mmCIF file of C-alpha atoms in Angstrom:
data_model
loop_
_atom_site.group_PDB
_atom_site.id
_atom_site.type_symbol
_atom_site.label_atom_id
_atom_site.label_comp_id
_atom_site.label_asym_id
_atom_site.label_seq_id
_atom_site.Cartn_x
_atom_site.Cartn_y
_atom_site.Cartn_z
ATOM 1 C CA MET C 1 -36.376 -57.724 48.958
ATOM 2 C CA GLU C 2 -36.346 -59.818 45.828
ATOM 3 C CA TYR C 3 -38.929 -59.410 43.033
ATOM 4 C CA ARG C 4 -40.363 -61.927 40.600
ATOM 5 C CA ASN C 5 -42.639 -62.065 37.590
ATOM 6 C CA LEU C 6 -46.496 -62.738 38.406
ATOM 7 C CA GLY C 7 -46.699 -65.879 36.100
ATOM 8 C CA ARG C 8 -46.304 -65.069 32.616
ATOM 9 C CA SER C 9 -46.961 -61.533 32.782
ATOM 10 C CA GLY C 10 -44.467 -58.800 33.054
ATOM 11 C CA LEU C 11 -45.744 -57.490 36.362
ATOM 12 C CA LYS C 12 -43.188 -57.979 38.937
ATOM 13 C CA VAL C 13 -44.143 -58.538 42.730
ATOM 14 C CA SER C 14 -42.101 -58.689 45.983
ATOM 15 C CA THR C 15 -41.721 -62.215 47.350
ATOM 16 C CA ILE C 16 -43.556 -61.080 50.411
ATOM 17 C CA THR C 17 -47.084 -59.793 50.172
ATOM 18 C CA MET C 18 -49.015 -57.788 52.908
ATOM 19 C CA GLY C 19 -52.145 -59.501 53.704
ATOM 20 C CA THR C 20 -54.872 -57.384 55.215
ATOM 21 C CA MET C 21 -57.678 -59.893 56.604
ATOM 22 C CA THR C 22 -56.833 -58.155 60.121
ATOM 23 C CA MET C 23 -57.983 -54.799 59.153
ATOM 24 C CA GLY C 24 -61.467 -53.728 60.171
ATOM 25 C CA GLY C 25 -62.619 -56.219 62.829
ATOM 26 C CA LYS C 26 -66.081 -56.896 61.574
ATOM 27 C CA GLY C 27 -68.093 -60.032 61.709
ATOM 28 C CA TRP C 28 -66.145 -63.218 61.352
ATOM 29 C CA ALA C 29 -62.631 -61.259 60.861
ATOM 30 C CA SER C 30 -62.833 -59.852 64.239
ATOM 31 C CA MET C 31 -61.243 -63.044 65.433
ATOM 32 C CA VAL C 32 -58.176 -62.291 63.433
ATOM 33 C CA GLY C 33 -57.807 -58.672 64.131
ATOM 34 C CA SER C 34 -59.334 -55.470 64.391
ATOM 35 C CA GLN C 35 -56.587 -52.759 63.055
ATOM 36 C CA GLY C 36 -58.041 -49.260 62.348
ATOM 37 C CA VAL C 37 -56.613 -46.650 59.980
ATOM 38 C CA ASP C 38 -53.928 -45.214 62.074
ATOM 39 C CA GLU C 39 -52.637 -48.777 63.068
ATOM 40 C CA ALA C 40 -53.050 -49.808 59.434
ATOM 41 C CA ARG C 41 -51.050 -46.626 58.024
ATOM 42 C CA ARG C 42 -47.957 -47.845 60.354
ATOM 43 C CA LEU C 43 -48.227 -51.339 59.127
ATOM 44 C CA ILE C 44 -48.448 -50.482 55.455
ATOM 45 C CA ASP C 45 -45.633 -47.966 55.834
ATOM 46 C CA MET C 46 -43.393 -50.551 57.514
ATOM 47 C CA CYS C 47 -43.982 -52.993 54.671
ATOM 48 C CA LEU C 48 -43.649 -50.484 51.826
ATOM 49 C CA ASP C 49 -40.244 -49.354 53.625
ATOM 50 C CA ALA C 50 -39.233 -53.074 53.612
ATOM 51 C CA GLY C 51 -39.780 -53.312 49.877
ATOM 52 C CA VAL C 52 -43.214 -54.965 49.913
ATOM 53 C CA ASN C 53 -44.906 -53.781 46.564
ATOM 54 C CA LEU C 54 -48.193 -55.965 46.686
ATOM 55 C CA ILE C 55 -51.222 -55.330 49.190
ATOM 56 C CA ASP C 56 -53.789 -58.174 49.260
ATOM 57 C CA THR C 57 -57.330 -57.944 50.440
ATOM 58 C CA ALA C 58 -60.814 -59.039 49.618
ATOM 59 C CA ASN C 59 -64.192 -57.455 49.686
ATOM 60 C CA ALA C 60 -65.379 -59.958 52.095
ATOM 61 C CA TYR C 61 -62.669 -59.042 54.746
ATOM 62 C CA SER C 62 -64.756 -57.382 57.291
ATOM 63 C CA ALA C 63 -67.620 -56.746 54.873
ATOM 64 C CA GLY C 64 -65.577 -54.377 52.818
ATOM 65 C CA ALA C 65 -64.118 -52.448 55.909
ATOM 66 C CA SER C 66 -60.432 -53.637 55.038
ATOM 67 C CA GLU C 67 -60.722 -52.107 51.620
ATOM 68 C CA GLU C 68 -62.047 -48.975 52.957
ATOM 69 C CA ILE C 69 -59.016 -48.499 55.329
ATOM 70 C CA ILE C 70 -56.663 -49.444 52.615
ATOM 71 C CA GLY C 71 -58.373 -46.934 50.331
ATOM 72 C CA GLU C 72 -57.904 -44.195 53.125
ATOM 73 C CA VAL C 73 -54.447 -44.886 53.946
ATOM 74 C CA LEU C 74 -53.286 -44.722 50.385
ATOM 75 C CA GLY C 75 -55.559 -41.600 50.116
ATOM 76 C CA GLY C 76 -56.199 -42.093 46.394
ATOM 77 C CA LYS C 77 -52.694 -40.936 45.636
ATOM 78 C CA ARG C 78 -51.283 -44.502 44.799
ATOM 79 C CA LYS C 79 -47.441 -44.567 44.171
ATOM 80 C CA ASN C 80 -46.578 -46.214 41.077
ATOM 81 C CA ASP C 81 -45.056 -49.005 43.121
ATOM 82 C CA VAL C 82 -47.911 -50.300 45.129
ATOM 83 C CA LEU C 83 -50.074 -52.701 43.738
ATOM 84 C CA ILE C 84 -53.558 -53.793 44.930
ATOM 85 C CA ALA C 85 -54.978 -57.253 44.784
ATOM 86 C CA THR C 86 -58.359 -58.133 45.872
ATOM 87 C CA LYS C 87 -61.263 -60.691 45.620
ATOM 88 C CA ALA C 88 -64.927 -61.232 44.837
ATOM 89 C CA ARG C 89 -67.146 -64.361 45.369
ATOM 90 C CA PHE C 90 -68.499 -64.519 48.924
ATOM 91 C CA PRO C 91 -71.649 -62.928 50.142
ATOM 92 C CA MET C 92 -71.876 -59.024 50.512
ATOM 93 C CA GLY C 93 -75.324 -58.911 51.176
ATOM 94 C CA ASP C 94 -78.480 -60.785 51.971
ATOM 95 C CA GLY C 95 -79.837 -60.484 48.232
ATOM 96 C CA ILE C 96 -79.938 -63.753 46.269
ATOM 97 C CA ASN C 97 -77.486 -62.353 43.684
ATOM 98 C CA ASN C 98 -75.187 -60.755 46.403
ATOM 99 C CA GLN C 99 -72.613 -63.843 45.991
ATOM 100 C CA GLY C 100 -70.972 -66.036 43.375
ATOM 101 C CA LEU C 101 -69.165 -65.477 40.238
ATOM 102 C CA SER C 102 -71.878 -64.373 37.847
ATOM 103 C CA ARG C 103 -71.474 -61.460 35.548
ATOM 104 C CA HIS C 104 -73.750 -59.618 37.529
ATOM 105 C CA HIS C 105 -72.107 -59.996 40.942
ATOM 106 C CA LEU C 106 -68.404 -59.760 39.700
ATOM 107 C CA ILE C 107 -68.931 -56.425 37.726
ATOM 108 C CA ARG C 108 -71.010 -54.956 40.722
ATOM 109 C CA GLU C 109 -68.319 -55.945 43.401
ATOM 110 C CA CYS C 110 -65.469 -54.752 41.089
ATOM 111 C CA GLU C 111 -67.092 -51.328 41.001
ATOM 112 C CA ALA C 112 -67.691 -51.411 44.783
ATOM 113 C CA SER C 113 -64.342 -52.552 45.350
ATOM 114 C CA LEU C 114 -62.994 -49.585 43.325
ATOM 115 C CA LYS C 115 -64.879 -47.071 45.463
ATOM 116 C CA ARG C 116 -63.785 -48.460 48.712
ATOM 117 C CA LEU C 117 -60.175 -48.806 47.552
ATOM 118 C CA ASN C 118 -60.410 -45.103 46.331
ATOM 119 C CA THR C 119 -58.754 -46.094 43.111
ATOM 120 C CA ASP C 120 -59.587 -46.246 39.310
ATOM 121 C CA VAL C 121 -58.077 -49.525 38.745
ATOM 122 C CA ILE C 122 -57.261 -52.934 40.687
ATOM 123 C CA ASP C 123 -53.926 -54.711 39.848
ATOM 124 C CA LEU C 124 -54.886 -58.070 40.304
ATOM 125 C CA TYR C 125 -58.907 -58.978 40.559
ATOM 126 C CA GLN C 126 -59.220 -62.645 41.877
ATOM 127 C CA VAL C 127 -62.051 -64.911 42.330
ATOM 128 C CA HIS C 128 -61.963 -65.950 45.698
ATOM 129 C CA GLN C 129 -63.272 -69.483 45.375
ATOM 130 C CA TRP C 130 -65.047 -71.852 42.964
ATOM 131 C CA ASP C 131 -68.808 -71.208 42.363
ATOM 132 C CA GLY C 132 -70.172 -74.304 40.944
ATOM 133 C CA GLN C 133 -73.277 -72.863 39.712
ATOM 134 C CA THR C 134 -72.162 -70.259 37.363
ATOM 135 C CA PRO C 135 -71.062 -71.467 33.957
ATOM 136 C CA LEU C 136 -67.599 -70.937 33.758
ATOM 137 C CA ASP C 137 -67.575 -69.148 30.612
ATOM 138 C CA GLU C 138 -69.794 -66.359 31.905
ATOM 139 C CA THR C 139 -67.163 -65.876 34.747
ATOM 140 C CA MET C 140 -64.398 -65.582 32.434
ATOM 141 C CA ALA C 141 -66.216 -63.064 29.870
ATOM 142 C CA ALA C 142 -67.053 -60.992 32.844
ATOM 143 C CA LEU C 143 -63.398 -60.924 34.070
ATOM 144 C CA ASP C 144 -62.410 -60.256 30.627
ATOM 145 C CA THR C 145 -64.784 -57.303 30.241
ATOM 146 C CA LEU C 146 -63.429 -55.691 33.425
ATOM 147 C CA VAL C 147 -60.009 -55.835 31.731
ATOM 148 C CA GLN C 148 -61.211 -54.488 28.625
ATOM 149 C CA HIS C 149 -62.725 -51.593 30.601
ATOM 150 C CA GLY C 150 -59.559 -50.748 32.268
ATOM 151 C CA LYS C 151 -60.985 -51.521 35.717
ATOM 152 C CA VAL C 152 -58.631 -54.516 36.153
ATOM 153 C CA ARG C 153 -55.233 -55.044 34.980
ATOM 154 C CA TYR C 154 -54.858 -58.665 35.665
ATOM 155 C CA ILE C 155 -56.921 -61.664 36.710
ATOM 156 C CA GLY C 156 -56.221 -64.663 39.008
ATOM 157 C CA CYS C 157 -58.181 -67.224 41.091
ATOM 158 C CA SER C 158 -57.914 -68.495 44.683
ATOM 159 C CA ASN C 159 -58.570 -71.687 46.069
ATOM 160 C CA PHE C 160 -59.413 -73.512 43.128
ATOM 161 C CA SER C 161 -58.723 -77.360 42.556
ATOM 162 C CA GLY C 162 -56.664 -78.244 39.456
ATOM 163 C CA TRP C 163 -59.440 -79.248 37.150
ATOM 164 C CA HIS C 164 -61.146 -75.912 38.038
ATOM 165 C CA ILE C 165 -58.035 -74.178 36.960
ATOM 166 C CA MET C 166 -57.686 -76.120 33.607
ATOM 167 C CA LYS C 167 -61.063 -75.537 32.692
ATOM 168 C CA ALA C 168 -60.831 -71.891 32.908
ATOM 169 C CA MET C 169 -57.463 -71.599 31.188
ATOM 170 C CA GLY C 170 -59.072 -73.876 28.316
ATOM 171 C CA ILE C 171 -62.178 -71.305 28.120
ATOM 172 C CA SER C 172 -59.737 -68.330 27.883
ATOM 173 C CA ALA C 173 -57.819 -69.994 25.214
ATOM 174 C CA SER C 174 -60.645 -70.982 23.100
ATOM 175 C CA ASP C 175 -62.672 -67.880 23.681
ATOM 176 C CA HIS C 176 -59.405 -65.550 23.184
ATOM 177 C CA ARG C 177 -60.008 -63.878 26.723
ATOM 178 C CA HIS C 178 -57.501 -62.755 29.308
ATOM 179 C CA ARG C 179 -56.295 -65.611 31.390
ATOM 180 C CA PHE C 180 -55.271 -66.057 34.784
ATOM 181 C CA VAL C 181 -51.878 -64.834 35.739
ATOM 182 C CA SER C 182 -51.939 -66.382 39.292
ATOM 183 C CA GLN C 183 -53.591 -68.608 41.666
ATOM 184 C CA GLN C 184 -53.681 -68.001 45.431
ATOM 185 C CA ILE C 185 -53.504 -71.187 47.644
ATOM 186 C CA HIS C 186 -52.754 -72.545 51.001
ATOM 187 C CA TYR C 187 -49.476 -74.107 51.253
ATOM 188 C CA THR C 188 -47.188 -74.933 54.103
ATOM 189 C CA LEU C 189 -44.764 -77.128 55.475
ATOM 190 C CA GLU C 190 -47.827 -78.734 57.281
ATOM 191 C CA ALA C 191 -49.977 -78.607 54.294
ATOM 192 C CA ARG C 192 -48.339 -79.726 51.104
ATOM 193 C CA GLU C 193 -51.129 -81.081 49.167
ATOM 194 C CA ALA C 194 -50.578 -78.547 46.558
ATOM 195 C CA GLU C 195 -47.453 -80.207 45.363
ATOM 196 C CA TYR C 196 -49.598 -82.944 43.671
ATOM 197 C CA GLU C 197 -51.369 -80.879 41.248
ATOM 198 C CA LEU C 198 -51.615 -76.993 41.794
ATOM 199 C CA LEU C 199 -48.029 -76.293 41.816
ATOM 200 C CA PRO C 200 -47.190 -78.535 38.656
ATOM 201 C CA ILE C 201 -50.110 -76.832 36.916
ATOM 202 C CA SER C 202 -48.588 -73.326 37.953
ATOM 203 C CA ILE C 203 -45.172 -74.589 36.434
ATOM 204 C CA ASP C 204 -46.940 -75.885 33.196
ATOM 205 C CA GLN C 205 -49.153 -73.043 32.647
ATOM 206 C CA GLY C 206 -47.216 -70.270 33.779
ATOM 207 C CA LEU C 207 -49.194 -69.183 36.697
ATOM 208 C CA GLY C 208 -47.857 -67.268 39.574
ATOM 209 C CA VAL C 209 -48.558 -68.510 43.057
ATOM 210 C CA LEU C 210 -49.514 -66.606 46.008
ATOM 211 C CA VAL C 211 -49.332 -68.171 49.245
ATOM 212 C CA TRP C 212 -52.202 -67.409 51.877
ATOM 213 C CA SER C 213 -51.706 -68.207 55.668
ATOM 214 C CA PRO C 214 -48.057 -69.269 54.942
ATOM 215 C CA ILE C 215 -47.365 -70.047 58.805
ATOM 216 C CA ALA C 216 -50.822 -71.875 59.164
ATOM 217 C CA GLY C 217 -52.475 -69.003 61.224
ATOM 218 C CA GLY C 218 -49.486 -68.886 63.336
ATOM 219 C CA LEU C 219 -49.209 -72.573 64.077
ATOM 220 C CA LEU C 220 -45.804 -72.578 62.602
ATOM 221 C CA SER C 221 -44.545 -69.595 64.400
ATOM 222 C CA GLY C 222 -42.897 -71.651 67.184
ATOM 223 C CA LYS C 223 -45.180 -69.970 69.882
ATOM 224 C CA HIS C 224 -47.648 -73.030 69.557
ATOM 225 C CA ARG C 225 -46.153 -76.093 70.944
ATOM 226 C CA ARG C 226 -47.363 -79.289 72.149
ATOM 227 C CA ASN C 227 -50.073 -78.972 74.590
ATOM 228 C CA HIS C 228 -49.805 -75.242 74.449
ATOM 229 C CA THR C 229 -52.049 -72.598 72.848
ATOM 230 C CA PRO C 230 -50.740 -69.006 73.365
ATOM 231 C CA GLU C 231 -53.219 -66.756 75.252
ATOM 232 C CA GLY C 232 -55.061 -64.353 72.911
ATOM 233 C CA SER C 233 -54.147 -66.193 69.645
ATOM 234 C CA ARG C 234 -56.973 -66.871 67.084
ATOM 235 C CA GLN C 235 -56.674 -70.614 67.903
ATOM 236 C CA ALA C 236 -57.410 -69.904 71.701
ATOM 237 C CA ALA C 237 -60.481 -67.909 70.256
ATOM 238 C CA GLY C 238 -61.807 -71.022 68.582
ATOM 239 C CA TRP C 239 -60.385 -70.229 64.941
ATOM 240 C CA THR C 240 -59.951 -73.660 63.090
ATOM 241 C CA GLU C 241 -58.475 -72.811 59.807
ATOM 242 C CA PRO C 242 -56.440 -74.429 58.399
ATOM 243 C CA PRO C 243 -57.692 -77.742 59.517
ATOM 244 C CA ILE C 244 -54.812 -80.126 60.987
ATOM 245 C CA ARG C 245 -55.387 -83.722 60.189
ATOM 246 C CA ASP C 246 -52.226 -85.151 61.855
ATOM 247 C CA VAL C 247 -51.500 -83.211 64.968
ATOM 248 C CA ASP C 248 -48.413 -85.351 65.841
ATOM 249 C CA ARG C 249 -47.094 -84.732 62.298
ATOM 250 C CA LEU C 250 -47.459 -80.640 63.072
ATOM 251 C CA TRP C 251 -45.826 -80.891 66.157
ATOM 252 C CA SER C 252 -42.763 -82.766 64.694
ATOM 253 C CA ILE C 253 -42.526 -80.041 61.988
ATOM 254 C CA VAL C 254 -42.473 -77.194 64.520
ATOM 255 C CA ASP C 255 -39.875 -79.153 66.444
ATOM 256 C CA VAL C 256 -37.741 -78.864 63.498
ATOM 257 C CA LEU C 257 -38.565 -75.346 62.742
ATOM 258 C CA VAL C 258 -37.448 -74.221 66.233
ATOM 259 C CA GLU C 259 -34.371 -76.242 66.129
ATOM 260 C CA THR C 260 -33.419 -74.659 62.873
ATOM 261 C CA ALA C 261 -34.527 -71.241 63.944
ATOM 262 C CA GLU C 262 -32.276 -71.389 67.252
ATOM 263 C CA SER C 263 -29.490 -72.505 65.507
ATOM 264 C CA ARG C 264 -29.588 -69.437 63.101
ATOM 265 C CA GLY C 265 -30.849 -66.932 65.592
ATOM 266 C CA VAL C 266 -34.113 -66.176 63.878
ATOM 267 C CA SER C 267 -37.754 -67.069 64.464
ATOM 268 C CA ALA C 268 -39.522 -70.302 63.659
ATOM 269 C CA ALA C 269 -41.790 -68.051 61.493
ATOM 270 C CA GLN C 270 -38.956 -66.855 59.566
ATOM 271 C CA VAL C 271 -37.648 -70.289 58.714
ATOM 272 C CA ALA C 272 -41.283 -71.409 57.703
ATOM 273 C CA LEU C 273 -41.388 -68.371 55.295
ATOM 274 C CA ALA C 274 -38.053 -68.827 53.887
ATOM 275 C CA TRP C 275 -38.785 -72.488 52.978
ATOM 276 C CA LEU C 276 -41.748 -71.328 51.021
ATOM 277 C CA ILE C 277 -40.084 -68.328 49.253
ATOM 278 C CA GLY C 278 -37.365 -70.917 48.120
ATOM 279 C CA ARG C 279 -39.748 -73.239 46.510
ATOM 280 C CA LYS C 280 -39.631 -73.017 42.798
ATOM 281 C CA ALA C 281 -43.133 -72.502 41.866
ATOM 282 C CA VAL C 282 -43.914 -69.930 44.554
ATOM 283 C CA THR C 283 -43.867 -66.214 43.637
ATOM 284 C CA SER C 284 -44.798 -64.651 46.901
ATOM 285 C CA VAL C 285 -46.084 -65.293 50.360
ATOM 286 C CA ILE C 286 -48.695 -63.453 52.240
ATOM 287 C CA ILE C 287 -48.005 -62.259 55.616
ATOM 288 C CA GLY C 288 -50.474 -61.049 58.220
ATOM 289 C CA GLY C 289 -50.395 -60.090 61.731
ATOM 290 C CA ARG C 290 -51.995 -58.109 64.805
ATOM 291 C CA THR C 291 -48.956 -56.279 65.933
ATOM 292 C CA GLU C 292 -46.026 -54.373 64.476
ATOM 293 C CA GLU C 293 -43.704 -57.039 65.899
ATOM 294 C CA GLN C 294 -45.435 -59.753 63.945
ATOM 295 C CA PHE C 295 -44.940 -58.203 60.699
ATOM 296 C CA ARG C 296 -41.469 -56.975 61.419
ATOM 297 C CA ASP C 297 -40.468 -60.476 61.997
ATOM 298 C CA ASN C 298 -42.194 -61.833 59.129
ATOM 299 C CA LEU C 299 -40.712 -59.293 56.701
ATOM 300 C CA ALA C 300 -37.112 -60.395 57.916
ATOM 301 C CA ALA C 301 -37.559 -63.823 56.046
ATOM 302 C CA ALA C 302 -37.224 -61.984 52.833
ATOM 303 C CA ASP C 303 -33.192 -62.104 53.504
ATOM 304 C CA LEU C 304 -33.032 -65.524 55.064
ATOM 305 C CA LYS C 305 -31.587 -68.173 52.824
ATOM 306 C CA LEU C 306 -31.897 -71.500 54.144
ATOM 307 C CA THR C 307 -28.974 -74.290 53.614
ATOM 308 C CA GLU C 308 -29.489 -77.380 51.309
ATOM 309 C CA ASP C 309 -29.016 -79.459 54.609
ATOM 310 C CA GLU C 310 -31.885 -77.115 56.362
ATOM 311 C CA ARG C 311 -34.211 -77.639 53.799
ATOM 312 C CA ASN C 312 -33.694 -81.228 53.420
ATOM 313 C CA ARG C 313 -34.479 -81.827 56.921
ATOM 314 C CA LEU C 314 -37.573 -79.776 56.631
ATOM 315 C CA ASP C 315 -38.542 -81.587 53.559
ATOM 316 C CA THR C 316 -38.107 -85.045 55.380
ATOM 317 C CA VAL C 317 -40.005 -84.020 58.397
ATOM 318 C CA SER C 318 -42.998 -82.605 56.514
ATOM 319 C CA ALA C 319 -43.109 -85.011 53.655
ATOM 320 C CA PRO C 320 -46.805 -85.821 52.572
ATOM 321 C CA PRO C 321 -48.031 -89.352 51.933
ATOM 322 C CA ILE C 322 -47.858 -90.542 48.470
ATOM 323 C CA LEU C 323 -51.403 -90.094 46.824
ATOM 324 C CA TYR C 324 -52.986 -91.742 43.788
ATOM 325 C CA PRO C 325 -52.132 -91.660 40.933
ATOM 326 C CA TYR C 326 -48.605 -90.712 42.124
ATOM 327 C CA TRP C 327 -47.902 -94.012 44.034
ATOM 328 C CA HIS C 328 -48.855 -95.758 40.747
ATOM 329 C CA GLN C 329 -46.621 -93.935 38.275
ATOM 330 C CA MET C 330 -44.190 -91.788 40.261
ATOM 331 C CA GLN C 331 -41.748 -91.370 37.425
ATOM 332 C CA THR C 332 -44.103 -90.362 34.812
ATOM 333 C CA ALA C 333 -45.719 -87.772 37.416
ATOM 334 C CA ALA C 334 -42.064 -86.639 37.915
ATOM 335 C CA GLU C 335 -41.054 -86.276 34.443
ATOM 336 C CA ARG C 336 -44.436 -84.085 33.680
ATOM 337 C CA LEU C 337 -42.554 -81.533 35.623
ATOM 338 C CA GLY C 338 -39.816 -80.911 33.203
ATOM 339 C CA GLU C 339 -37.123 -78.977 34.190
ATOM 340 C CA ALA C 340 -39.144 -78.185 37.279
ATOM 341 C CA ASP C 341 -37.762 -78.948 41.067
ATOM 342 C CA LEU C 342 -38.861 -82.519 41.284
ATOM 343 C CA SER C 343 -38.961 -82.135 45.162
ATOM 344 C CA LEU C 344 -42.069 -80.344 44.641
ATOM 345 C CA LEU C 345 -43.742 -83.737 44.608
ATOM 346 C CA GLY C 346 -41.627 -84.699 47.703
ATOM 347 C CA PRO C 347 -38.513 -86.432 48.354
ATOM 348 C CA HIS C 348 -40.091 -89.966 47.829
ATOM 349 C CA ILE C 349 -41.284 -89.038 44.371
ATOM 350 C CA ALA C 350 -38.069 -87.129 43.465
ATOM 351 C CA LYS C 351 -36.144 -90.161 43.980
ATOM 352 C CA ALA C 352 -38.251 -92.385 41.788
#
C-alpha cells in the first residue's frame, strides 16, 4: 500500500480508503447495503490488514448507524494508524435547523458524530455539500472552532464546485482560519468533468483529492455490460447515482476496461481503480462493497500499475468533450497547471 500526504498537510493516508455507506441499511442507504456490526468488523479488519489507514463515513449514512457501527467495531480504543473521516450537511431530523452548514448545525452534528464514533476527535471533518443559504464565513468560522477546541484535526469539503472552493479558501486566508486540506469528489473514467476545474484547483491550492464511487456505483466493474444489469445490483434496485449522460460512451469504456483486465489477469474494477490512483492529483480512492469478495478485489488495485500504453488507451476512449473556456484558450489553460500532468485536461488539451 502506498501512502500520500493529504494536500499540504503532514497527514499521510493510504491510496485506498474504506467507504462505509453500506453499513447500517437504514432509509435510502438500504439500497446500497445493510451490513451489521459483525460483518463490518470483518471488512474493517480486512482493510486494515491490507494497509488501509483511512475510514470514510458520514452522519447521513443510515441516519447515523454507519458511524455507530464503526464506533462499536473500533471500540473506543483506536489504534494510532486508523484515521476517521466523516461529514455533515444533510438533514438529521425534521427540525428547521437540523440541516445545512450553519454554526448551530455543524457544531451540534460534530458532537453527535463524536459520540456515535466513540472517539474524542475526528481526523477529517468534511462539509458534505454546498449550503447556499449560510454565509460561508460562518461555516468556516464554525469549522475553525472545532479544530481549535480539539474536536477535529483537519477539515475538508465534498461536492463543491470550483468557485465554492476558492471562496472558502479566500475566507480562510483573509480571516486567518484553518483551511480545507482536501476535497472529496466524484471522478471516474466515465465522469472526467473534474479535470476542467476541480483537479487543477487541487494542484494549485494544495488540496488532497478523495474520490467517491470510483467505479461508478459498480458500472465500471465489468459485471455490467451492454443490455445486462446483474441481479441484486443497486442499479437493478433503481439506484441512479451517478447519472450516465452518454450510455454508448460508458459501454465503450467498459469494453476497454474488460479487455485490459483480461490481458492482465485482473478485474475491470481493479483497472478502473488503478487508473485513478495513477492520476497526479488523486490522493486516495474510496472503495465500498456489499461482500468480502468485492472489498478483496478492490484492495488488490493498490498493487496494480498500468503501462503507458494501457493508460493511453483508457485516456482516449474516455476523453471528455472540450468545454468552454478550454476550447477557446486551450494552451493558456494547460499552462496554468504548471508542472502538473497536462493529461488532467485530456489528451486533446495536453497536445495543444
